[in-house]
Every structure is written in C-alpha cells, then in structure tokens.
mmCIF file of C-alpha atoms in Angstrom:
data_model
loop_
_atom_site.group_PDB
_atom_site.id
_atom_site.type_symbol
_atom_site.label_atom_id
_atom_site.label_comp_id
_atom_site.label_asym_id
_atom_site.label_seq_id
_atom_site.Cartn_x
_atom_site.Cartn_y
_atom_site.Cartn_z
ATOM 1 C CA UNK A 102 -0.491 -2.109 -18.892
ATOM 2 C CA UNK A 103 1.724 -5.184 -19.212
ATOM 3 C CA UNK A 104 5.619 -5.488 -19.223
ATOM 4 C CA UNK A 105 7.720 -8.067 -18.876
ATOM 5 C CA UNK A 106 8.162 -7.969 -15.134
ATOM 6 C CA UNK A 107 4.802 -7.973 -14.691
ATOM 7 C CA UNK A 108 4.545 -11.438 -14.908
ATOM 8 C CA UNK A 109 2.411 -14.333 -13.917
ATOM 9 C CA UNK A 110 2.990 -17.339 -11.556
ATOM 10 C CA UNK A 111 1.286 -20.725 -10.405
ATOM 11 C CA UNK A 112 0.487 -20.850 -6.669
ATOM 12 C CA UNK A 113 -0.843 -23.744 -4.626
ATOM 13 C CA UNK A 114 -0.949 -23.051 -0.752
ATOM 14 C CA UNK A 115 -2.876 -23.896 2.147
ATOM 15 C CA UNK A 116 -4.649 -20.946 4.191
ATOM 16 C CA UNK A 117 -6.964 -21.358 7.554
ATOM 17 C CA UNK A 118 -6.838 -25.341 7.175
ATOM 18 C CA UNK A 119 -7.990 -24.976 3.456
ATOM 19 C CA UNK A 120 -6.543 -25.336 0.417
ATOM 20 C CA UNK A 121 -6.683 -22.248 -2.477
ATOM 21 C CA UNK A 122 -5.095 -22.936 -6.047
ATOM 22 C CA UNK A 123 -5.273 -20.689 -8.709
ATOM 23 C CA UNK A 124 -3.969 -20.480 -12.630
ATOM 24 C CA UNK A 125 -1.469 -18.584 -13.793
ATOM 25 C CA UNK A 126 -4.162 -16.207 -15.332
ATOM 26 C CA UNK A 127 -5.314 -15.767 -12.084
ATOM 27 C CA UNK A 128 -1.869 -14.417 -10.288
ATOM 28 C CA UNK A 129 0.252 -11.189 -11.225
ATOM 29 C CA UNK A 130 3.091 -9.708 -9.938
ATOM 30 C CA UNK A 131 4.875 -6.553 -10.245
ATOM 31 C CA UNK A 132 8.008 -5.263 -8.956
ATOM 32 C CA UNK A 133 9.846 -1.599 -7.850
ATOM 33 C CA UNK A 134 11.661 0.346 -8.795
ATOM 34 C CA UNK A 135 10.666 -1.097 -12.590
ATOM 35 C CA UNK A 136 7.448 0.001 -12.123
ATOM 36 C CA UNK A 137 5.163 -2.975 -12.975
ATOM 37 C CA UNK A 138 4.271 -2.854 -8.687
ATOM 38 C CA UNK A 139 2.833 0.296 -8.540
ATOM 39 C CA UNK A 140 1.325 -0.070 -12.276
ATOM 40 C CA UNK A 141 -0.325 -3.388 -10.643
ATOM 41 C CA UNK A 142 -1.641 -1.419 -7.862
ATOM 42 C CA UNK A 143 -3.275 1.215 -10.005
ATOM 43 C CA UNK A 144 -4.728 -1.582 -12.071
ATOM 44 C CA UNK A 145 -6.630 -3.167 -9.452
ATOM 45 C CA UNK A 146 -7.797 -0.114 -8.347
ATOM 46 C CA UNK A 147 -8.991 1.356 -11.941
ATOM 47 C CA UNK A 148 -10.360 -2.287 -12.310
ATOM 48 C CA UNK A 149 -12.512 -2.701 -8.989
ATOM 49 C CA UNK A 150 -16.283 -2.108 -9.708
ATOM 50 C CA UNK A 151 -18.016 -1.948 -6.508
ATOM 51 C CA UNK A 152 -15.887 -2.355 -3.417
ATOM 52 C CA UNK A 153 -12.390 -1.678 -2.048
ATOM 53 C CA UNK A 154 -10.649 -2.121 0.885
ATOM 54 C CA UNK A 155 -7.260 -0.883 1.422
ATOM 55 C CA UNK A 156 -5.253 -1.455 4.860
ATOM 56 C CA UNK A 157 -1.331 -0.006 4.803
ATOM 57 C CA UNK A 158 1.936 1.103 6.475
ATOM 58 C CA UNK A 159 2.693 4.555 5.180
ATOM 59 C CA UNK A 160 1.019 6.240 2.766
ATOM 60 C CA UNK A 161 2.170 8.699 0.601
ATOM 61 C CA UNK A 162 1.810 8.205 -3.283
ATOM 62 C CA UNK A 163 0.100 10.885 -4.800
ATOM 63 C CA UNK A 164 -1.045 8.182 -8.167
ATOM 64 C CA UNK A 165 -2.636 5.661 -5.791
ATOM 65 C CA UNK A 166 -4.088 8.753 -3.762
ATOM 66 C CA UNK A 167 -6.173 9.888 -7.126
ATOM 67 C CA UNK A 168 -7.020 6.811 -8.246
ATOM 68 C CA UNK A 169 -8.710 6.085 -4.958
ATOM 69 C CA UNK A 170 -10.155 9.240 -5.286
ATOM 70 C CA UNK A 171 -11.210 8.723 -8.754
ATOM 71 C CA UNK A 172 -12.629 5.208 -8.289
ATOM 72 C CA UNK A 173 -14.791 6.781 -5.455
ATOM 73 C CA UNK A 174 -16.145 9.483 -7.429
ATOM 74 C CA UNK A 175 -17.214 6.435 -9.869
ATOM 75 C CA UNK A 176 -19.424 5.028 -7.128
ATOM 76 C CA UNK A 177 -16.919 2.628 -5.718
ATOM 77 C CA UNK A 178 -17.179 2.197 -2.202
ATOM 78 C CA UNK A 179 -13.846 3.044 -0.584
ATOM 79 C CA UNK A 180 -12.263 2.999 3.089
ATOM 80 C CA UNK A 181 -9.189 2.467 4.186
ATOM 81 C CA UNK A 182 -7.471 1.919 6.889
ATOM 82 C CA UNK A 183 -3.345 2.891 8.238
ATOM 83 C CA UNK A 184 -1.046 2.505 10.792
ATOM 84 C CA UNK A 185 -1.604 5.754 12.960
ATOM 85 C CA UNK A 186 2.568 6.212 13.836
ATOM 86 C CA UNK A 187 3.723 5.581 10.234
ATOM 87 C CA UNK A 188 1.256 8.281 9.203
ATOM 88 C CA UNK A 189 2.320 11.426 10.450
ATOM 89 C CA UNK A 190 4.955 12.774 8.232
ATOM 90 C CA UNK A 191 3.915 15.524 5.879
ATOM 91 C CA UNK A 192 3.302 13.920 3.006
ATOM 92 C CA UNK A 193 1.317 11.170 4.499
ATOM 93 C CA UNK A 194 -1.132 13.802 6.064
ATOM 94 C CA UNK A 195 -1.171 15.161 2.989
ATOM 95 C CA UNK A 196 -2.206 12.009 1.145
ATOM 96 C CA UNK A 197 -4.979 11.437 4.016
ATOM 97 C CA UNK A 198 -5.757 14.796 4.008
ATOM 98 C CA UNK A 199 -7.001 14.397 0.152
ATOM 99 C CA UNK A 200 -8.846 10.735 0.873
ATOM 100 C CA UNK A 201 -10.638 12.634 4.019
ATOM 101 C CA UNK A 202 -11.632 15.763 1.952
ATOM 102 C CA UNK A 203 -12.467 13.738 -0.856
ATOM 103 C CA UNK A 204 -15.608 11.988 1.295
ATOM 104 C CA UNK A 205 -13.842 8.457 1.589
ATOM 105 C CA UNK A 206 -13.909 7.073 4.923
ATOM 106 C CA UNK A 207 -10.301 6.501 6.350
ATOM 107 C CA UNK A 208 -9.361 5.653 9.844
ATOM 108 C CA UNK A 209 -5.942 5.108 11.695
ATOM 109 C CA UNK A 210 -4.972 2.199 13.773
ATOM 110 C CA UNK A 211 -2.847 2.468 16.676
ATOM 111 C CA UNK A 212 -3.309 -0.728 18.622
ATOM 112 C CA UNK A 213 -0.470 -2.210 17.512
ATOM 113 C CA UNK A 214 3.931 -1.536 17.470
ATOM 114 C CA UNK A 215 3.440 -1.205 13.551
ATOM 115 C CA UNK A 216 0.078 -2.562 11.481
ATOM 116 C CA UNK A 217 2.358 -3.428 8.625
ATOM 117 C CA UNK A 218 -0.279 -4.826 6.455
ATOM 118 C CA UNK A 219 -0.151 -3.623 3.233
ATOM 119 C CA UNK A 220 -3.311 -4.712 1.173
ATOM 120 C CA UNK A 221 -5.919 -4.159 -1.370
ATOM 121 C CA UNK A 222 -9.505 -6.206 -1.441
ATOM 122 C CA UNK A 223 -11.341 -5.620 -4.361
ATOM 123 C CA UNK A 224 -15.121 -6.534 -5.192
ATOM 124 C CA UNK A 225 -14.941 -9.392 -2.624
ATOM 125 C CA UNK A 226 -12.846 -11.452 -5.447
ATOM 126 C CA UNK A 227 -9.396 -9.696 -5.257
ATOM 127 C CA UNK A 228 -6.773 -9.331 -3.103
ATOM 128 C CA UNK A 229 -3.351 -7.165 -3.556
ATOM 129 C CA UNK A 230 -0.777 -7.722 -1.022
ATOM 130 C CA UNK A 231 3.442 -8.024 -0.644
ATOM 131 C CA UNK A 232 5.580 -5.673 0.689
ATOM 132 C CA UNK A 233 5.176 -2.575 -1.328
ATOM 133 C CA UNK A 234 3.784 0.065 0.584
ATOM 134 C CA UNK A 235 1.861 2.832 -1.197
ATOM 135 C CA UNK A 236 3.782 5.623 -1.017
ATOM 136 C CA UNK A 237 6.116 7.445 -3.792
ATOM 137 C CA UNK A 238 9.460 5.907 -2.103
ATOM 138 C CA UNK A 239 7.995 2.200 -2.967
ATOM 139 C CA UNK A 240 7.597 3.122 -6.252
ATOM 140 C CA UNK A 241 10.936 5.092 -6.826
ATOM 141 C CA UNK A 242 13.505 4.161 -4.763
ATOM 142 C CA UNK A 243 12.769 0.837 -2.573
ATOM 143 C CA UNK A 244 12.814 -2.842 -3.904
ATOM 144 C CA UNK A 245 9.272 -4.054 -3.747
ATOM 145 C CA UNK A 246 7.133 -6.729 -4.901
ATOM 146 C CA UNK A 247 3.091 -6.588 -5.695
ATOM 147 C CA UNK A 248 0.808 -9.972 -6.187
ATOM 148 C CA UNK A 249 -2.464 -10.075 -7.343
ATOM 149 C CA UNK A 250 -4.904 -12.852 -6.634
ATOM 150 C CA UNK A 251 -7.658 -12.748 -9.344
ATOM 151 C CA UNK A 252 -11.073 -13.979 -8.828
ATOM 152 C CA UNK A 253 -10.656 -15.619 -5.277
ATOM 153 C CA UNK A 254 -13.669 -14.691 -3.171
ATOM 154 C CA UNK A 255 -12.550 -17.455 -0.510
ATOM 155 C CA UNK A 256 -9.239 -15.479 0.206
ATOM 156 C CA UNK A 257 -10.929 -12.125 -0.674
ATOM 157 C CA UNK A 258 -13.070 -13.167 2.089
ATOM 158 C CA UNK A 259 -10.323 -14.227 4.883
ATOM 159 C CA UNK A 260 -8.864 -10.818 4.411
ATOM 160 C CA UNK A 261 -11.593 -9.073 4.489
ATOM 161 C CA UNK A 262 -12.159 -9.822 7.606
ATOM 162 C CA UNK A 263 -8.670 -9.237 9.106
ATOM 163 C CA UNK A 264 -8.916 -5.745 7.234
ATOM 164 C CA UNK A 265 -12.348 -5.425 9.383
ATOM 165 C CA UNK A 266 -10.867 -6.285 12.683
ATOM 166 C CA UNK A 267 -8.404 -3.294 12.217
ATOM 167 C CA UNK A 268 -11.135 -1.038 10.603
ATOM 168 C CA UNK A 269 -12.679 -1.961 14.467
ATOM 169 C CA UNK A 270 -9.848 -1.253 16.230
ATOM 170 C CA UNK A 271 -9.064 2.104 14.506
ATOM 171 C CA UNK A 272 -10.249 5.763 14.917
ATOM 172 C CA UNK A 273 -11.749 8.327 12.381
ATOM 173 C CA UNK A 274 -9.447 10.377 10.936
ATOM 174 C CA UNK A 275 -10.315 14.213 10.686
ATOM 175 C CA UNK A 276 -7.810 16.246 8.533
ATOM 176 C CA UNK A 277 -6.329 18.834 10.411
ATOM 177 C CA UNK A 278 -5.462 21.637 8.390
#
C-alpha cells in the first residue's frame, strides 16, 4: 500500500563509529494523521518472515495488535517489549492483554523515567523506528513520522541488541483479568 506520503529518501549517516548508506529503495517513510505511518508499520509487520522485535512507549492500536497476533500465528517469532508506566491505561492492558493471551512473549520495563523507544526489528534486516508510537491516538490524532530501513542487517543488528538489553531489564507480563 503506497501513497504519496509514503515516500522514499536517501540517507547517509554514521552509527557506533561506522558508516551505513542506503538507496532510496531501501528507506520509507510514512506520516500521521495521513495514514501512510501506521500503513508502514503494518507493512513491515505483514512483511517479516521469521523474526520480530518490537520495543515501545504506549501501546494501544488494536490494527498493529492483530497483525502481531496474526504474524505469530504464521510462525513468526514475536516478543515485545514496553515501558511498564505508559502501559497501564485501559486500553493498553487491553492491547497486552490480547499479545499475552495470544502466546507471544511480552514483558514491561520499568528501569527507566520513560523507555521511549519506539521500534520494530524485523528478520535481522529491518528496522522501524521515529516517533510514532503504536497506539490508535498516533494514528488518528497525533503528528507522527515512521522510517523504514530495508535490508540493513548491520543496523538491524545494533538495535537488536539495545532492544535485548531492555528485554533483560524487563519483567513478564501476566494479564490480569
């Protein structure tokens, strides 16, 4: 699903003393409340094969929640991992309460004021990240952006293993109904 906001850029920067370039094929972005963010979310998650890795803020969208669910059910392995304050509303126990129930392993991290990541690692080659967090308000009513790194197992890699270091740090998350 392409629109015209979902658009590609260029991108040359310099990450952990080492330099990562990448085409314009290779970089997407997507913006709320147009839609093309959360469309660009739900992308890489339909698209991911074998592996994802999702650390975020708040959580509340109910399309991100199924397609999570659904890629699981496909035989992708899921976890995730939140901040444990910005997850206590209703609707974000409700959200966690469906990932939990559903078998995918989900855990909440508290060691910190705010874990304000808000990321997506896919297949060990992908990375999602910006300021949009997954929840219905990003999509509807906030301004957000989305990027997509294509194909980019070096950065996959780097945040792969900041998303473990909070995976570490966090506990399991039982739903409590």
């Amino acid at each position: 699903m392409k629109s015209k906001a979902l658009g590609t850029v260029a991108l040359v920067f310099a990450l952990c003393g080492w330099a990562c370039t990448a085409s314009a094929e290779q970089i997407q972005v997507g913006f709320s409340p147009e839609g093309t963010a959360q469309a660009l979310v739900l992308q890489v998650i339909d698209k991911a094969q074998s592996q994802i890795r999702l650390m975020g803020y708040s959580f509340t969208s109910p399309p991100i929640v199924m397609a999570l669910i659904a890629a699981h059910k496909r035989g992708v392995d899921v976890q995730i991992v939140l901040d444990a304050e910005g997850n206590q509303a209703k609707a974000s126990l409700a959200a966690m309460n469906l990932i939990a129930s559903a078998g995918i392993p989900l855990r909440t991290n508290g060691a910190y004021k705010i874990m304000h990541d808000k990321v997506l690692i896919t297949d060990g080659q992908n990375v999602e990240t910006g300021s949009f967090n997954y929840t219905a308000s990003a999509a509807k009513a906030n301004s957000e952006n989305a990027m997509v790194l294509w194909g980019n197992p070096g950065l996959a890699q780097v945040y792969l293993t900041h998303w473990q270091s909070r995976w570490n740090q966090g506990q399991d998350y039982r739903p409590g109904y």
